[in-house]
Short mmCIF file of C-alpha atoms and ligand atoms in Angstrom, two decimals:
data_model
loop_
_atom_site.label_atom_id
_atom_site.label_comp_id
_atom_site.label_asym_id
_atom_site.label_seq_id
_atom_site.Cartn_x
_atom_site.Cartn_y
_atom_site.Cartn_z
CA MET A 1 -95.72 -66.15 -49.70
CA SER A 2 -97.00 -68.93 -51.81
CA THR A 3 -98.84 -71.89 -50.36
CA HIS A 4 -100.00 -73.63 -53.49
CA GLY A 5 -100.26 -77.39 -53.47
CA SER A 6 -96.64 -78.21 -54.33
CA LEU A 7 -94.43 -79.86 -51.77
CA ALA A 8 -91.38 -78.19 -50.23
CA HIS A 9 -87.82 -78.97 -51.36
CA ILE A 10 -86.62 -78.78 -47.79
CA GLY A 11 -87.97 -77.94 -44.38
CA VAL A 12 -86.49 -76.06 -41.46
CA VAL A 13 -87.45 -76.90 -37.85
CA GLY A 14 -86.51 -74.26 -35.29
CA LEU A 15 -87.07 -70.65 -36.28
CA ALA A 16 -84.98 -68.71 -33.80
CA VAL A 17 -82.44 -66.35 -35.36
CA MET A 18 -80.20 -68.92 -37.08
CA GLY A 19 -83.08 -71.10 -38.25
CA SER A 20 -85.17 -68.31 -39.72
CA ASN A 21 -82.17 -66.79 -41.46
CA ILE A 22 -81.27 -70.14 -43.03
CA ALA A 23 -84.90 -70.62 -44.09
CA ARG A 24 -84.89 -67.16 -45.70
CA ASN A 25 -81.56 -67.86 -47.38
CA LEU A 26 -83.02 -71.08 -48.85
CA ALA A 27 -86.10 -69.20 -50.04
CA HIS A 28 -83.96 -66.45 -51.57
CA HIS A 29 -82.29 -69.13 -53.65
CA GLY A 30 -85.56 -70.32 -55.14
CA HIS A 31 -86.20 -73.27 -52.84
CA ARG A 32 -89.68 -73.92 -51.54
CA VAL A 33 -89.17 -74.14 -47.77
CA ALA A 34 -91.43 -75.73 -45.19
CA VAL A 35 -91.02 -74.04 -41.82
CA PHE A 36 -91.99 -75.20 -38.36
CA ASN A 37 -91.30 -74.05 -34.82
CA ARG A 38 -92.46 -75.60 -31.53
CA SER A 39 -94.19 -72.38 -30.56
CA HIS A 40 -96.16 -71.19 -33.56
CA GLY A 41 -95.53 -67.50 -32.85
CA LYS A 42 -92.05 -67.64 -34.39
CA THR A 43 -93.43 -69.25 -37.55
CA GLU A 44 -96.07 -66.53 -37.82
CA ALA A 45 -93.49 -63.83 -37.25
CA LEU A 46 -91.24 -65.23 -39.98
CA ILE A 47 -94.11 -65.35 -42.47
CA ALA A 48 -95.39 -61.90 -41.48
CA ASP A 49 -91.99 -60.24 -41.73
CA HIS A 50 -90.37 -62.18 -44.55
CA GLY A 51 -93.03 -64.31 -46.24
CA HIS A 52 -92.81 -62.14 -49.36
CA GLU A 53 -89.14 -63.03 -49.85
CA GLY A 54 -89.82 -66.48 -51.33
CA GLU A 55 -91.97 -69.60 -51.14
CA PHE A 56 -92.58 -70.72 -47.56
CA LEU A 57 -94.92 -73.49 -46.42
CA PRO A 58 -95.65 -72.72 -42.77
CA ALA A 59 -96.72 -75.73 -40.68
CA GLN A 60 -98.67 -75.63 -37.42
CA THR A 61 -97.81 -79.16 -36.41
CA ILE A 62 -94.89 -81.48 -36.95
CA ASP A 63 -97.24 -83.84 -38.86
CA GLU A 64 -98.20 -81.07 -41.23
CA PHE A 65 -94.54 -80.15 -41.59
CA VAL A 66 -93.42 -83.67 -42.51
CA ALA A 67 -96.38 -84.09 -44.87
CA SER A 68 -95.38 -80.93 -46.74
CA LEU A 69 -91.94 -82.24 -47.77
CA GLU A 70 -91.19 -83.82 -51.15
CA ARG A 71 -89.35 -87.19 -51.14
CA PRO A 72 -86.77 -88.05 -50.11
CA ARG A 73 -87.79 -85.70 -47.32
CA ARG A 74 -85.15 -83.25 -46.18
CA ALA A 75 -85.57 -81.66 -42.78
CA LEU A 76 -82.99 -79.26 -41.40
CA ILE A 77 -83.02 -78.97 -37.61
CA MET A 78 -81.96 -75.60 -36.19
CA VAL A 79 -82.77 -75.94 -32.50
CA GLN A 80 -80.67 -75.90 -29.36
CA ALA A 81 -77.93 -78.53 -29.25
CA GLY A 82 -78.45 -81.38 -26.79
CA ALA A 83 -81.81 -82.61 -25.54
CA ALA A 84 -83.88 -80.32 -27.80
CA THR A 85 -82.12 -81.70 -30.88
CA ASP A 86 -82.72 -85.28 -29.71
CA ALA A 87 -86.39 -84.51 -29.11
CA VAL A 88 -86.88 -83.05 -32.59
CA ILE A 89 -84.96 -85.91 -34.23
CA GLU A 90 -87.33 -88.39 -32.58
CA GLN A 91 -90.41 -86.45 -33.68
CA LEU A 92 -89.19 -86.36 -37.25
CA ALA A 93 -87.92 -89.94 -37.35
CA ASP A 94 -91.28 -91.23 -36.11
CA ARG A 95 -92.96 -89.64 -39.13
CA MET A 96 -90.36 -90.30 -41.82
CA ASP A 97 -89.77 -93.16 -44.24
CA ASP A 98 -86.76 -95.06 -45.59
CA GLY A 99 -84.24 -92.84 -47.32
CA ASP A 100 -85.52 -89.58 -45.81
CA ILE A 101 -82.83 -87.23 -44.54
CA ILE A 102 -82.52 -85.41 -41.24
CA ILE A 103 -79.92 -82.65 -41.20
CA ASP A 104 -78.76 -81.24 -37.87
CA GLY A 105 -77.44 -77.74 -38.53
CA GLY A 106 -76.88 -76.90 -34.87
CA ASN A 107 -73.66 -76.83 -32.89
CA SER A 108 -73.92 -80.45 -31.80
CA LEU A 109 -71.12 -82.32 -30.13
CA TYR A 110 -69.64 -84.71 -32.69
CA THR A 111 -70.01 -87.74 -30.40
CA ASP A 112 -73.77 -87.00 -30.24
CA THR A 113 -73.76 -86.86 -34.03
CA ILE A 114 -72.00 -90.23 -34.26
CA ARG A 115 -74.62 -91.72 -31.92
CA ARG A 116 -77.56 -90.15 -33.76
CA GLU A 117 -76.28 -91.18 -37.18
CA LYS A 118 -76.05 -94.78 -36.03
CA ALA A 119 -79.53 -94.71 -34.53
CA MET A 120 -81.07 -93.17 -37.65
CA ALA A 121 -79.21 -95.54 -39.99
CA ALA A 122 -80.73 -98.44 -38.02
CA ARG A 123 -84.17 -96.95 -38.82
CA GLY A 124 -83.38 -96.59 -42.53
CA LEU A 125 -82.93 -92.80 -42.33
CA HIS A 126 -79.98 -90.68 -43.37
CA PHE A 127 -78.58 -88.37 -40.74
CA VAL A 128 -76.38 -85.45 -41.74
CA GLY A 129 -74.59 -83.53 -38.98
CA ALA A 130 -73.76 -80.21 -40.62
CA GLY A 131 -71.57 -77.58 -39.00
CA ILE A 132 -72.74 -74.12 -40.03
CA SER A 133 -70.54 -71.10 -39.39
CA GLY A 134 -71.02 -67.44 -40.02
CA GLY A 135 -73.34 -66.25 -37.30
CA GLU A 136 -76.66 -64.60 -38.07
CA GLU A 137 -75.38 -62.66 -41.01
CA GLY A 138 -73.72 -65.70 -42.58
CA ALA A 139 -76.86 -67.79 -42.12
CA LEU A 140 -78.82 -65.22 -44.09
CA ASN A 141 -76.35 -64.30 -46.80
CA GLY A 142 -74.04 -67.29 -47.15
CA PRO A 143 -72.44 -69.33 -44.38
CA ALA A 144 -69.65 -71.90 -44.53
CA ILE A 145 -71.28 -75.32 -44.26
CA MET A 146 -69.54 -78.52 -43.12
CA PRO A 147 -71.89 -81.46 -43.68
CA GLY A 148 -70.99 -84.94 -42.48
CA GLY A 149 -72.99 -88.14 -42.80
CA PRO A 150 -73.34 -90.81 -45.48
CA ALA A 151 -71.81 -89.85 -48.85
CA GLU A 152 -75.06 -91.06 -50.46
CA SER A 153 -77.10 -88.43 -48.64
CA TYR A 154 -74.80 -85.64 -49.85
CA LYS A 155 -76.19 -86.26 -53.36
CA HIS A 156 -79.58 -85.19 -52.03
CA VAL A 157 -78.58 -82.35 -49.73
CA GLY A 158 -75.24 -81.16 -51.20
CA PRO A 159 -76.61 -79.09 -54.08
CA LEU A 160 -79.20 -77.45 -51.81
CA LEU A 161 -76.65 -76.57 -49.14
CA GLU A 162 -74.07 -75.45 -51.70
CA SER A 163 -76.66 -73.11 -53.22
CA ILE A 164 -77.01 -71.15 -49.96
CA ALA A 165 -73.33 -71.21 -48.90
CA ALA A 166 -70.86 -68.37 -49.31
CA VAL A 167 -68.91 -68.47 -52.58
CA VAL A 168 -65.22 -67.64 -52.98
CA ASP A 169 -63.59 -67.58 -56.43
CA GLY A 170 -66.59 -69.45 -57.82
CA THR A 171 -66.30 -72.27 -55.25
CA PRO A 172 -69.09 -72.74 -52.70
CA CYS A 173 -67.96 -72.87 -49.07
CA CYS A 174 -69.63 -76.23 -48.56
CA THR A 175 -68.42 -79.74 -49.23
CA HIS A 176 -68.99 -83.23 -47.85
CA ILE A 177 -66.53 -83.56 -44.97
CA GLY A 178 -66.82 -87.26 -44.12
CA PRO A 179 -69.03 -89.87 -42.41
CA ASP A 180 -71.14 -89.41 -39.26
CA GLY A 181 -69.55 -86.89 -36.85
CA ALA A 182 -66.91 -85.50 -39.26
CA GLY A 183 -68.80 -82.30 -40.08
CA HIS A 184 -69.53 -81.35 -36.49
CA PHE A 185 -66.00 -82.29 -35.39
CA VAL A 186 -64.51 -80.01 -38.01
CA LYS A 187 -66.93 -77.22 -37.08
CA MET A 188 -65.93 -77.65 -33.44
CA VAL A 189 -62.23 -77.27 -34.28
CA HIS A 190 -63.10 -74.29 -36.49
CA ASN A 191 -64.65 -72.67 -33.41
CA GLY A 192 -61.59 -73.58 -31.33
CA ILE A 193 -59.35 -71.88 -33.89
CA GLU A 194 -61.71 -68.92 -33.75
CA TYR A 195 -61.13 -68.67 -29.98
CA ALA A 196 -57.35 -68.63 -30.50
CA ASP A 197 -57.62 -66.15 -33.37
CA MET A 198 -59.71 -63.77 -31.25
CA GLN A 199 -57.38 -64.13 -28.29
CA VAL A 200 -54.20 -63.32 -30.27
CA ILE A 201 -55.93 -60.26 -31.67
CA GLY A 202 -56.86 -59.37 -28.09
CA GLU A 203 -53.28 -59.80 -26.93
CA ALA A 204 -52.00 -57.58 -29.74
CA TYR A 205 -54.54 -54.90 -28.77
CA HIS A 206 -53.56 -55.20 -25.11
CA LEU A 207 -49.86 -54.69 -25.92
CA LEU A 208 -50.47 -51.71 -28.17
CA ARG A 209 -52.68 -50.23 -25.49
CA TYR A 210 -50.70 -50.92 -22.33
CA ALA A 211 -47.12 -51.40 -23.53
CA ALA A 212 -47.12 -48.78 -26.27
CA GLY A 213 -49.70 -46.53 -24.60
CA MET A 214 -51.87 -46.12 -27.71
CA GLU A 215 -55.54 -45.10 -27.65
CA PRO A 216 -58.26 -47.36 -29.15
CA ASP A 217 -58.74 -44.99 -32.10
CA ALA A 218 -55.07 -45.22 -33.04
CA ILE A 219 -55.09 -48.99 -32.55
CA ALA A 220 -58.15 -49.22 -34.80
CA ARG A 221 -56.11 -47.57 -37.53
CA VAL A 222 -53.30 -50.08 -37.00
CA PHE A 223 -55.72 -53.01 -37.37
CA LYS A 224 -57.22 -51.42 -40.46
CA LYS A 225 -53.78 -51.27 -41.99
CA TRP A 226 -52.95 -54.82 -40.92
CA ASN A 227 -56.13 -55.93 -42.65
CA THR A 228 -54.59 -54.98 -45.99
CA GLY A 229 -51.70 -57.45 -45.56
CA ASP A 230 -51.00 -61.03 -44.44
CA LEU A 231 -53.51 -60.71 -41.61
CA ASN A 232 -56.41 -59.80 -43.89
CA SER A 233 -59.42 -61.46 -42.29
CA TYR A 234 -62.95 -60.90 -41.06
CA LEU A 235 -61.84 -60.87 -37.42
CA VAL A 236 -59.15 -58.23 -37.97
CA GLU A 237 -61.62 -56.16 -39.97
CA ILE A 238 -64.28 -56.18 -37.23
CA THR A 239 -61.62 -55.52 -34.58
CA ALA A 240 -60.89 -52.19 -36.24
CA GLU A 241 -64.63 -51.42 -36.24
CA VAL A 242 -65.10 -52.31 -32.58
CA LEU A 243 -62.04 -50.30 -31.49
CA ALA A 244 -63.17 -47.22 -33.40
CA GLN A 245 -66.66 -47.32 -31.85
CA LYS A 246 -67.51 -44.60 -29.31
CA ASP A 247 -70.00 -45.15 -26.52
CA ALA A 248 -72.97 -42.85 -27.12
CA ALA A 249 -73.70 -42.42 -23.41
CA THR A 250 -70.22 -41.46 -22.20
CA GLY A 251 -68.29 -40.53 -25.33
CA LYS A 252 -65.61 -43.00 -24.28
CA PRO A 253 -64.25 -45.74 -26.53
CA LEU A 254 -66.83 -48.53 -26.39
CA VAL A 255 -64.14 -51.10 -25.40
CA ASP A 256 -63.55 -49.10 -22.24
CA VAL A 257 -67.12 -49.45 -21.05
CA ILE A 258 -67.49 -53.15 -21.89
CA VAL A 259 -66.88 -55.48 -18.90
CA ASP A 260 -63.69 -57.43 -19.61
CA ALA A 261 -65.15 -60.85 -18.83
CA ALA A 262 -65.46 -63.06 -21.91
CA GLY A 263 -68.35 -65.46 -22.38
CA GLN A 264 -68.33 -68.83 -24.10
CA LYS A 265 -70.88 -71.32 -25.27
CA GLY A 266 -68.63 -74.35 -25.07
CA THR A 267 -67.28 -75.28 -28.50
CA GLY A 268 -63.78 -74.05 -27.60
CA ARG A 269 -63.86 -76.16 -24.47
CA TRP A 270 -65.03 -79.18 -26.51
CA THR A 271 -62.13 -78.67 -28.92
CA VAL A 272 -59.67 -78.80 -26.05
CA LYS A 273 -61.36 -81.79 -24.39
CA ALA A 274 -61.29 -83.72 -27.67
CA ALA A 275 -57.65 -82.73 -28.18
CA LEU A 276 -56.76 -84.00 -24.72
CA ASP A 277 -58.38 -87.34 -25.53
CA LEU A 278 -56.58 -87.52 -28.87
CA GLY A 279 -53.26 -86.45 -27.31
CA ILE A 280 -52.85 -83.43 -29.57
CA PRO A 281 -51.30 -80.27 -28.09
CA VAL A 282 -53.67 -77.47 -29.08
CA THR A 283 -51.96 -75.07 -26.71
CA GLY A 284 -53.13 -71.93 -28.50
CA ILE A 285 -56.79 -72.93 -28.35
CA GLY A 286 -56.37 -74.22 -24.79
CA GLU A 287 -54.82 -70.97 -23.56
CA ALA A 288 -57.54 -68.99 -25.34
CA VAL A 289 -60.26 -70.99 -23.56
CA PHE A 290 -58.49 -70.59 -20.22
CA ALA A 291 -57.96 -66.87 -20.81
CA ARG A 292 -61.72 -66.48 -21.18
CA ALA A 293 -62.23 -68.46 -17.98
CA LEU A 294 -59.69 -66.31 -16.10
CA SER A 295 -61.33 -63.12 -17.35
CA GLY A 296 -64.75 -64.40 -16.35
CA ASP A 297 -63.95 -65.16 -12.72
CA LEU A 298 -64.63 -61.65 -11.51
CA ALA A 299 -64.74 -62.61 -7.83
CA GLN A 300 -61.23 -64.06 -7.99
CA ARG A 301 -59.96 -61.08 -9.96
CA ARG A 302 -61.40 -58.68 -7.42
CA ALA A 303 -59.38 -60.52 -4.80
CA THR A 304 -56.12 -60.64 -6.79
CA VAL A 305 -55.91 -57.31 -8.62
CA GLY A 306 -53.36 -55.14 -6.86
CA ASN A 307 -52.52 -57.91 -4.41
CA LEU A 308 -49.94 -59.96 -6.30
CA PRO A 309 -46.38 -58.59 -6.47
CA ALA A 310 -45.35 -57.47 -9.95
CA GLY A 311 -41.61 -57.66 -9.23
CA THR A 312 -39.16 -54.85 -9.62
CA LEU A 313 -37.76 -55.20 -13.14
CA PRO A 314 -38.02 -51.86 -14.90
CA GLY A 315 -40.50 -51.87 -17.78
CA GLU A 316 -39.37 -51.05 -21.29
CA VAL A 317 -39.92 -47.69 -22.88
CA ILE A 318 -41.64 -48.30 -26.18
CA ASN A 319 -41.91 -44.65 -27.19
CA SER A 320 -38.42 -44.57 -28.62
CA ASP A 321 -39.30 -46.98 -31.41
CA LYS A 322 -43.05 -47.35 -31.49
CA ASP A 323 -43.24 -48.28 -35.16
CA ARG A 324 -40.88 -51.17 -34.71
CA PHE A 325 -42.85 -52.36 -31.70
CA ILE A 326 -46.12 -52.21 -33.64
CA GLU A 327 -44.55 -54.25 -36.43
CA ASP A 328 -43.15 -56.71 -33.88
CA VAL A 329 -46.61 -57.15 -32.41
CA ARG A 330 -48.08 -57.74 -35.88
CA ARG A 331 -45.51 -60.44 -36.49
CA ALA A 332 -46.06 -62.04 -33.09
CA LEU A 333 -49.79 -62.13 -33.81
CA TYR A 334 -49.20 -63.70 -37.22
CA ALA A 335 -46.80 -66.32 -35.84
CA SER A 336 -49.12 -67.26 -32.97
CA LYS A 337 -52.05 -67.47 -35.36
CA LEU A 338 -50.07 -69.81 -37.63
CA VAL A 339 -49.36 -72.04 -34.65
CA ALA A 340 -53.05 -72.14 -33.68
CA TYR A 341 -54.05 -73.17 -37.20
CA ALA A 342 -51.24 -75.76 -37.38
CA GLN A 343 -52.47 -77.22 -34.09
CA GLY A 344 -56.11 -77.17 -35.19
CA PHE A 345 -55.26 -79.01 -38.40
CA ASP A 346 -53.27 -81.54 -36.35
CA GLU A 347 -56.37 -82.16 -34.25
CA ILE A 348 -58.54 -82.66 -37.33
CA LYS A 349 -56.01 -85.09 -38.75
CA ALA A 350 -55.94 -87.04 -35.48
CA GLY A 351 -59.75 -87.05 -35.21
CA SER A 352 -60.05 -88.18 -38.80
CA GLU A 353 -57.64 -91.06 -38.17
CA GLU A 354 -59.31 -92.03 -34.90
CA TYR A 355 -62.78 -92.22 -36.43
CA GLY A 356 -61.82 -93.27 -39.98
CA TRP A 357 -63.29 -90.13 -41.58
CA ASN A 358 -60.73 -89.47 -44.30
CA VAL A 359 -61.08 -85.71 -43.93
CA ASP A 360 -59.13 -83.81 -46.57
CA PRO A 361 -57.49 -80.75 -44.97
CA ARG A 362 -57.61 -78.95 -48.31
CA ASP A 363 -61.39 -79.01 -48.23
CA LEU A 364 -61.42 -77.19 -44.91
CA ALA A 365 -59.03 -74.47 -45.90
CA THR A 366 -61.12 -74.04 -49.05
CA ILE A 367 -64.53 -73.81 -47.40
CA TRP A 368 -63.31 -71.65 -44.52
CA ARG A 369 -62.28 -68.92 -46.95
CA GLY A 370 -65.78 -67.46 -46.94
CA GLY A 371 -68.92 -67.26 -44.84
CA CYS A 372 -67.37 -68.31 -41.55
CA ILE A 373 -65.95 -66.25 -38.71
CA ILE A 374 -62.31 -67.27 -39.34
CA ARG A 375 -62.44 -66.42 -43.03
CA ALA A 376 -59.07 -65.05 -44.02
CA THR A 377 -56.89 -64.60 -47.04
CA PHE A 378 -54.22 -66.78 -45.57
CA LEU A 379 -56.47 -69.85 -45.82
CA ASN A 380 -55.57 -69.86 -49.54
CA ARG A 381 -52.00 -70.50 -48.45
CA ILE A 382 -53.11 -73.41 -46.30
CA THR A 383 -54.90 -74.97 -49.28
CA GLU A 384 -51.73 -74.55 -51.34
CA ALA A 385 -49.63 -76.06 -48.55
CA TYR A 386 -51.75 -79.24 -48.44
CA ASP A 387 -52.02 -79.28 -52.24
CA SER A 388 -48.28 -79.55 -52.58
CA ASP A 389 -47.88 -82.01 -49.70
CA PRO A 390 -51.06 -83.69 -48.41
CA GLY A 391 -49.01 -85.57 -45.79
CA LEU A 392 -47.44 -82.44 -44.25
CA ALA A 393 -46.19 -83.31 -40.71
CA SER A 394 -47.03 -79.76 -39.56
CA LEU A 395 -48.35 -76.76 -41.40
CA LEU A 396 -45.28 -74.94 -40.05
CA LEU A 397 -43.08 -77.09 -42.31
CA ASP A 398 -44.71 -75.94 -45.52
CA PRO A 399 -42.04 -73.97 -47.41
CA TYR A 400 -44.17 -70.82 -47.60
CA PHE A 401 -45.09 -70.77 -43.91
CA ASN A 402 -41.57 -71.85 -42.98
CA GLY A 403 -40.25 -68.86 -44.88
CA GLU A 404 -42.74 -66.62 -43.10
CA MET A 405 -41.55 -67.95 -39.73
CA THR A 406 -37.98 -66.95 -40.58
CA GLU A 407 -39.27 -63.40 -40.88
CA LEU A 408 -41.47 -63.54 -37.79
CA VAL A 409 -39.56 -65.30 -35.10
CA ASP A 410 -37.22 -62.54 -33.89
CA SER A 411 -40.12 -60.13 -33.50
CA TRP A 412 -42.13 -62.79 -31.73
CA ARG A 413 -39.37 -63.38 -29.18
CA ARG A 414 -38.92 -59.62 -28.62
CA VAL A 415 -42.65 -59.17 -27.98
CA VAL A 416 -42.80 -62.07 -25.51
CA VAL A 417 -39.78 -60.67 -23.66
CA THR A 418 -41.22 -57.15 -23.56
CA ALA A 419 -44.63 -58.28 -22.35
CA THR A 420 -43.07 -60.54 -19.74
CA ARG A 421 -40.83 -57.77 -18.42
CA MET A 422 -43.77 -55.40 -18.25
CA GLY A 423 -46.00 -57.96 -16.57
CA LEU A 424 -48.62 -57.98 -19.33
CA PRO A 425 -50.49 -61.26 -19.89
CA ILE A 426 -50.00 -62.82 -23.33
CA PRO A 427 -50.94 -66.47 -22.79
CA VAL A 428 -51.29 -67.43 -26.45
CA PHE A 429 -48.30 -65.44 -27.77
CA ALA A 430 -46.05 -66.94 -25.10
CA SER A 431 -47.33 -70.53 -25.08
CA SER A 432 -47.31 -70.68 -28.88
CA LEU A 433 -43.68 -69.63 -28.89
CA SER A 434 -42.87 -72.35 -26.34
CA TYR A 435 -44.74 -74.88 -28.45
CA TYR A 436 -42.75 -73.75 -31.49
CA ASP A 437 -39.48 -74.06 -29.61
CA GLY A 438 -40.63 -77.47 -28.37
CA LEU A 439 -41.05 -78.63 -31.95
CA ARG A 440 -37.61 -77.24 -32.82
CA ALA A 441 -35.78 -78.70 -29.83
CA GLU A 442 -33.34 -81.51 -30.44
CA ARG A 443 -33.65 -82.65 -26.82
CA LEU A 444 -36.67 -82.19 -24.57
CA PRO A 445 -36.79 -82.70 -20.80
CA ALA A 446 -39.04 -85.70 -21.43
CA CYS A 447 -35.88 -87.79 -20.92
CA LEU A 448 -35.86 -86.68 -17.28
CA ILE A 449 -39.59 -87.30 -16.95
CA GLN A 450 -39.06 -90.86 -18.19
CA GLY A 451 -36.29 -91.23 -15.61
CA GLN A 452 -38.61 -90.01 -12.86
CA ARG A 453 -41.42 -92.30 -14.01
CA ASP A 454 -39.03 -95.21 -13.98
CA TYR A 455 -37.84 -94.24 -10.48
CA PHE A 456 -41.21 -94.07 -8.77
CA GLY A 457 -43.28 -96.43 -10.88
CA ALA A 458 -40.91 -98.72 -12.80
CA HIS A 459 -42.52 -97.41 -15.97
CA THR A 460 -39.30 -98.18 -17.95
CA TYR A 461 -37.61 -96.06 -20.61
CA ARG A 462 -36.14 -96.52 -24.04
CA ARG A 463 -32.48 -95.77 -24.78
CA THR A 464 -31.11 -93.57 -27.52
CA ASP A 465 -28.47 -96.13 -28.47
CA LYS A 466 -30.29 -99.46 -28.61
CA ASP A 467 -33.75 -101.00 -28.97
CA GLY A 468 -35.80 -102.33 -26.09
CA SER A 469 -37.26 -101.12 -22.78
CA PHE A 470 -35.08 -100.66 -19.73
CA HIS A 471 -35.46 -100.21 -16.01
CA THR A 472 -32.91 -99.09 -13.46
CA LEU A 473 -33.03 -100.90 -10.10
CA TRP A 474 -33.27 -97.59 -8.22
CA ASN A 475 -33.87 -99.07 -4.78
CA ASP A 476 -31.26 -101.77 -5.16
CA ASP A 477 -27.80 -101.51 -6.68
CA ARG A 478 -28.97 -99.21 -9.51
CA ARG A 479 -28.01 -101.64 -12.22
CA GLU A 480 -29.96 -101.31 -15.47
CA VAL A 481 -31.98 -104.32 -16.55
CA GLU A 482 -33.83 -104.95 -19.74
CA ALA A 483 -37.55 -104.88 -19.02
P1 ATR B 501 -80.63 -69.20 -31.37
O1 ATR B 501 -79.30 -69.35 -30.70
O2 ATR B 501 -80.58 -69.14 -32.86
O3 ATR B 501 -81.51 -68.13 -30.77
P2 ATR B 501 -81.25 -71.67 -30.01
O4 ATR B 501 -81.35 -71.12 -28.62
O5 ATR B 501 -80.09 -72.51 -30.38
O6 ATR B 501 -81.46 -70.55 -31.08
O7 ATR B 501 -82.56 -72.51 -30.29
C1 ATR B 501 -83.82 -72.01 -30.02
C2 ATR B 501 -84.80 -72.81 -30.88
O8 ATR B 501 -84.87 -74.16 -30.38
C3 ATR B 501 -86.20 -72.26 -30.83
O9 ATR B 501 -86.74 -72.40 -32.12
C4 ATR B 501 -86.90 -73.20 -29.84
O10 ATR B 501 -88.28 -73.31 -30.01
P3 ATR B 501 -89.30 -72.30 -29.23
O11 ATR B 501 -89.32 -71.05 -30.05
O12 ATR B 501 -90.60 -73.01 -29.23
O13 ATR B 501 -88.73 -72.10 -27.85
C5 ATR B 501 -86.25 -74.49 -30.20
N1 ATR B 501 -86.37 -75.51 -29.17
C6 ATR B 501 -85.80 -75.52 -27.95
N2 ATR B 501 -86.14 -76.63 -27.28
C7 ATR B 501 -86.96 -77.35 -28.09
C8 ATR B 501 -87.64 -78.61 -27.97
N3 ATR B 501 -87.51 -79.36 -26.88
N4 ATR B 501 -88.40 -79.01 -29.01
C9 ATR B 501 -88.50 -78.26 -30.11
N5 ATR B 501 -87.88 -77.07 -30.29
C10 ATR B 501 -87.12 -76.63 -29.30
#
């Protein structure tokens, strides 16, 4: 540790796991870092355990912290989202001067970020809402960083943040996303996609286990192999690790002793809520969030397990052609994953239009290639897709992905049929296929819905053969009138 008279390049407030790892990462990259935590014990622990790793300026009080920053001051907040973040912003803002920069690196809701940016701008301060992904390990060794806020402030924080971000092919996984809430919005959708990605992997595991009757060890080997192909990704890699893990106490596969009730902190739910408001069908993410909710309601499951009729259709025997089934499941996973990403990118496009952010989808695919939880080889393909056509109506229309779908779709249908016959839940596989078929369909039953709406509420409908709005006089002589 060095505490000579020089000021710090940046300061970090909030030294729980994420905050202290980011502070260490900054120090490892040669930045002098002021550090402050509400309860001083965490600051002391950081200095005691890691002070030798770089130049830290520990502060006992928020005044001392702010005074130790060079100008324009840069303070990165890493505290709990919500009220704690608001409290720290106020403490900092009260002590800062024109042009100083507050960066919120927590998982804040983008509408809070929009509000805070406005309030800080009115006080002459820059406010940067930065999504940071990669968990504890990413925070320490290189996360993906999605900073929003004024373009001007990126000049002052961009190089610092880029220096600690993950790097893929020489490109840092950090770029200015757009004004005010853009960074946190994009991080939120990233987390939503992560939910869907984890759920489709879960569904694939469940099918290999309970349709094909494979043991976790064998399934781990399948995932390991899949990780060498199109599905190469951090999540597939760690899936193989988790499935291969044995419980020390019982000798059983660890997955078999873990309670099958999934937790959530809320960013998936936010993604779906925002999508509902924007009118964007993110069915994959939605089903993934609901699947966690279903799994988590243990009282309801205790009441329903064994008490709902399964029906009498005979199950399928997979043994006869297990290899084909495994390959079918791989393809169903890939197809469903593509749909989830296509939907996530649709939501980002809609959010960007709604709030005037001008988010470039290529930036996201580029910075998500490293550091973050959804890092995957196939993100390169997404960058290429938007490179060749920035106005792509759906990622699924990109010639490469379209070609992939040709290869995937028969397997996908077979898997959905098999799972359905066997009574195995595959909410994202099945709903993604329905979404896909919805996009393909020349006619949708929405025509009937419009008819019903016109019947009970005179909501009118448009005709396929001429312009205008029409209403049928349902309760009269059923003539059609122009509305
Ligand atoms: P993580 O998930 O990384 O463990 P978190 O729960 O998101 O962290 O945030 C915890 C951090 O927020 C801690 O640094 C905590 O400070 P204390 O160690 O003093 O508890 C900080 N924090 C929570 N509420 C705060 C508040 N109102 N003012 C300042 N800091 C606060």
